Amino acid sequence: MNIRSTKAGIAYSLEYIDFPDEKIRLTKLYQKATKLGEKHLMVRPWFPPVYRESNLPDVDTIVDVAVVANEMWKVGDLVDWWYADCYWTGRLTKVLENEKFQIKLLPPPKGEGNSYDVSGKDLRPALDWSPFDGWTIPEVVPL
């Protein structure tokens, strides 16, 4: 990955590992996404590995940022749900049986606002990333 500073701002030359035929192209770190001129972050590093408290590796083997999550999800947790080949962010609203949960997705424009019954194996903690602060726990988001 090549990082450049241009008159338009910081840009990254990105290579898409999953799409080898895709050309490497320059992508701005922030791009305007609305008519109001709001800038949205377009590039971030890979999501850090997530470990359960009961299954932590030797701390000396962790070379970068890692997430340590509680053993059990609970109502109110802000999570990312893997569905239809992408992650959707929402809040757990109900604990069901057999490692199942109910999630309410973020409202538009960041989500669709609907509720779903989901499997716990498809969840990870929700995190935000910025070039200034790195990975952080998101601010409380009203649903």
mmCIF file of C-alpha atoms in Angstrom:
data_model
loop_
_atom_site.group_PDB
_atom_site.id
_atom_site.type_symbol
_atom_site.label_atom_id
_atom_site.label_comp_id
_atom_site.label_asym_id
_atom_site.label_seq_id
_atom_site.Cartn_x
_atom_site.Cartn_y
_atom_site.Cartn_z
ATOM 1 C CA MET A 1 0.000 0.000 0.000
ATOM 2 C CA ASN A 2 1.359 3.383 -0.994
ATOM 3 C CA ILE A 3 0.261 6.537 0.885
ATOM 4 C CA ARG A 4 0.385 9.930 -0.841
ATOM 5 C CA SER A 5 -0.441 13.461 0.176
ATOM 6 C CA THR A 6 -2.069 15.455 -2.622
ATOM 7 C CA LYS A 7 -3.760 18.852 -2.891
ATOM 8 C CA ALA A 8 -7.061 17.017 -2.474
ATOM 9 C CA GLY A 9 -5.884 15.293 0.723
ATOM 10 C CA ILE A 10 -4.380 11.966 1.716
ATOM 11 C CA ALA A 11 -4.820 9.070 -0.713
ATOM 12 C CA TYR A 12 -3.888 5.379 -0.703
ATOM 13 C CA SER A 13 -2.928 3.098 -3.574
ATOM 14 C CA LEU A 14 -5.015 0.023 -2.831
ATOM 15 C CA GLU A 15 -4.547 -3.535 -4.027
ATOM 16 C CA TYR A 16 -7.605 -5.775 -3.723
ATOM 17 C CA ILE A 17 -6.308 -9.223 -2.754
ATOM 18 C CA ASP A 18 -9.675 -10.878 -3.399
ATOM 19 C CA PHE A 19 -9.883 -9.308 -6.873
ATOM 20 C CA PRO A 20 -6.520 -9.936 -8.612
ATOM 21 C CA ASP A 21 -7.770 -8.568 -11.959
ATOM 22 C CA GLU A 22 -8.691 -5.227 -10.361
ATOM 23 C CA LYS A 23 -6.206 -2.431 -11.124
ATOM 24 C CA ILE A 24 -4.357 -0.754 -8.278
ATOM 25 C CA ARG A 25 -5.855 2.716 -8.018
ATOM 26 C CA LEU A 26 -5.531 5.788 -5.852
ATOM 27 C CA THR A 27 -8.380 6.159 -3.320
ATOM 28 C CA LYS A 28 -8.886 9.286 -1.213
ATOM 29 C CA LEU A 29 -8.951 8.716 2.537
ATOM 30 C CA TYR A 30 -12.091 10.886 2.746
ATOM 31 C CA GLN A 31 -14.650 11.439 -0.019
ATOM 32 C CA LYS A 32 -17.754 13.609 -0.187
ATOM 33 C CA ALA A 33 -20.763 11.318 -0.097
ATOM 34 C CA THR A 34 -23.686 13.727 0.107
ATOM 35 C CA LYS A 35 -24.924 16.926 -1.485
ATOM 36 C CA LEU A 36 -24.267 18.638 1.851
ATOM 37 C CA GLY A 37 -20.561 17.995 1.389
ATOM 38 C CA GLU A 38 -20.138 15.659 4.365
ATOM 39 C CA LYS A 39 -16.894 13.721 4.102
ATOM 40 C CA HIS A 40 -16.874 9.989 4.806
ATOM 41 C CA LEU A 41 -13.902 7.790 5.606
ATOM 42 C CA MET A 42 -13.289 5.457 2.656
ATOM 43 C CA VAL A 43 -10.211 3.477 3.752
ATOM 44 C CA ARG A 44 -9.311 1.654 6.952
ATOM 45 C CA PRO A 45 -7.050 -1.250 7.923
ATOM 46 C CA TRP A 46 -8.279 -4.806 8.422
ATOM 47 C CA PHE A 47 -10.452 -5.360 11.461
ATOM 48 C CA PRO A 48 -8.249 -6.546 14.354
ATOM 49 C CA PRO A 49 -8.455 -10.172 15.525
ATOM 50 C CA VAL A 50 -11.086 -10.848 18.205
ATOM 51 C CA TYR A 51 -10.284 -13.185 21.115
ATOM 52 C CA ARG A 52 -12.575 -14.458 23.848
ATOM 53 C CA GLU A 53 -11.300 -14.042 27.419
ATOM 54 C CA SER A 54 -11.223 -17.826 27.816
ATOM 55 C CA ASN A 55 -9.240 -18.352 24.615
ATOM 56 C CA LEU A 56 -6.493 -15.710 24.716
ATOM 57 C CA PRO A 57 -3.202 -16.520 23.004
ATOM 58 C CA ASP A 58 0.104 -15.860 24.727
ATOM 59 C CA VAL A 59 0.301 -12.057 24.985
ATOM 60 C CA ASP A 60 3.852 -12.132 23.588
ATOM 61 C CA THR A 61 2.526 -13.546 20.298
ATOM 62 C CA ILE A 62 0.126 -10.623 19.676
ATOM 63 C CA VAL A 63 2.064 -8.194 17.482
ATOM 64 C CA ASP A 64 -0.641 -5.662 16.668
ATOM 65 C CA VAL A 65 -3.982 -4.400 17.938
ATOM 66 C CA ALA A 66 -6.329 -7.125 19.202
ATOM 67 C CA VAL A 67 -9.824 -7.136 20.691
ATOM 68 C CA VAL A 68 -10.641 -9.092 23.851
ATOM 69 C CA ALA A 69 -14.381 -9.744 24.163
ATOM 70 C CA ASN A 70 -16.462 -11.001 27.077
ATOM 71 C CA GLU A 71 -17.650 -14.587 26.982
ATOM 72 C CA MET A 72 -21.331 -13.709 26.611
ATOM 73 C CA TRP A 73 -23.189 -11.190 24.496
ATOM 74 C CA LYS A 74 -25.831 -9.208 26.377
ATOM 75 C CA VAL A 75 -28.739 -6.899 25.599
ATOM 76 C CA GLY A 76 -27.435 -3.449 24.696
ATOM 77 C CA ASP A 77 -24.137 -4.597 23.154
ATOM 78 C CA LEU A 78 -23.244 -2.770 19.942
ATOM 79 C CA VAL A 79 -22.155 -5.434 17.452
ATOM 80 C CA ASP A 80 -21.335 -6.075 13.814
ATOM 81 C CA TRP A 81 -23.408 -8.873 12.247
ATOM 82 C CA TRP A 82 -22.039 -10.831 9.259
ATOM 83 C CA TYR A 83 -24.858 -11.191 6.726
ATOM 84 C CA ALA A 84 -24.988 -11.241 2.907
ATOM 85 C CA ASP A 85 -21.189 -10.959 2.580
ATOM 86 C CA CYS A 86 -20.837 -7.791 4.657
ATOM 87 C CA TYR A 87 -21.096 -6.535 8.237
ATOM 88 C CA TRP A 88 -24.154 -4.668 9.513
ATOM 89 C CA THR A 89 -23.931 -2.688 12.766
ATOM 90 C CA GLY A 90 -26.695 -2.812 15.338
ATOM 91 C CA ARG A 91 -27.596 -3.278 18.982
ATOM 92 C CA LEU A 92 -28.621 -6.553 20.610
ATOM 93 C CA THR A 93 -32.189 -6.176 21.854
ATOM 94 C CA LYS A 94 -32.995 -9.685 23.074
ATOM 95 C CA VAL A 95 -31.198 -12.877 24.087
ATOM 96 C CA LEU A 96 -32.935 -15.906 22.552
ATOM 97 C CA GLU A 97 -32.204 -19.625 23.031
ATOM 98 C CA ASN A 98 -29.307 -21.660 21.583
ATOM 99 C CA GLU A 99 -26.804 -18.817 21.038
ATOM 100 C CA LYS A 100 -29.371 -16.786 19.098
ATOM 101 C CA PHE A 101 -30.045 -13.079 19.544
ATOM 102 C CA GLN A 102 -32.291 -10.356 18.218
ATOM 103 C CA ILE A 103 -30.495 -7.375 16.686
ATOM 104 C CA LYS A 104 -31.841 -3.973 15.645
ATOM 105 C CA LEU A 105 -29.715 -2.456 12.897
ATOM 106 C CA LEU A 106 -28.710 1.197 12.825
ATOM 107 C CA PRO A 107 -31.274 3.475 11.174
ATOM 108 C CA PRO A 108 -30.695 4.957 7.691
ATOM 109 C CA PRO A 109 -28.389 6.189 6.308
ATOM 110 C CA LYS A 110 -25.952 3.967 8.273
ATOM 111 C CA GLY A 111 -28.208 0.907 8.269
ATOM 112 C CA GLU A 112 -31.712 -0.170 7.407
ATOM 113 C CA GLY A 113 -33.216 -0.027 10.907
ATOM 114 C CA ASN A 114 -34.858 -3.479 10.818
ATOM 115 C CA SER A 115 -34.692 -6.215 13.475
ATOM 116 C CA TYR A 116 -33.443 -9.757 12.847
ATOM 117 C CA ASP A 117 -32.897 -12.999 14.746
ATOM 118 C CA VAL A 118 -29.189 -13.842 14.384
ATOM 119 C CA SER A 119 -26.652 -16.467 15.414
ATOM 120 C CA GLY A 120 -23.983 -15.542 17.962
ATOM 121 C CA LYS A 121 -21.298 -17.041 15.706
ATOM 122 C CA ASP A 122 -22.000 -14.262 13.171
ATOM 123 C CA LEU A 123 -21.333 -11.430 15.645
ATOM 124 C CA ARG A 124 -18.243 -9.429 16.534
ATOM 125 C CA PRO A 125 -17.821 -6.298 18.690
ATOM 126 C CA ALA A 126 -18.486 -3.069 16.770
ATOM 127 C CA LEU A 127 -15.471 -0.753 16.520
ATOM 128 C CA ASP A 128 -14.763 2.587 14.845
ATOM 129 C CA TRP A 129 -11.486 3.492 13.155
ATOM 130 C CA SER A 130 -9.922 6.862 12.400
ATOM 131 C CA PRO A 131 -6.451 7.733 11.132
ATOM 132 C CA PHE A 132 -5.923 9.839 14.268
ATOM 133 C CA ASP A 133 -7.220 7.535 17.040
ATOM 134 C CA GLY A 134 -6.919 4.071 15.498
ATOM 135 C CA TRP A 135 -9.507 1.486 16.652
ATOM 136 C CA THR A 136 -11.936 2.729 19.327
ATOM 137 C CA ILE A 137 -15.193 1.645 20.936
ATOM 138 C CA PRO A 138 -18.015 3.558 19.193
ATOM 139 C CA GLU A 139 -19.925 6.304 20.928
ATOM 140 C CA VAL A 140 -23.391 5.262 22.079
ATOM 141 C CA VAL A 141 -25.651 5.270 19.047
ATOM 142 C CA PRO A 142 -29.405 5.736 19.575
ATOM 143 C CA LEU A 143 -31.524 3.295 17.577
#
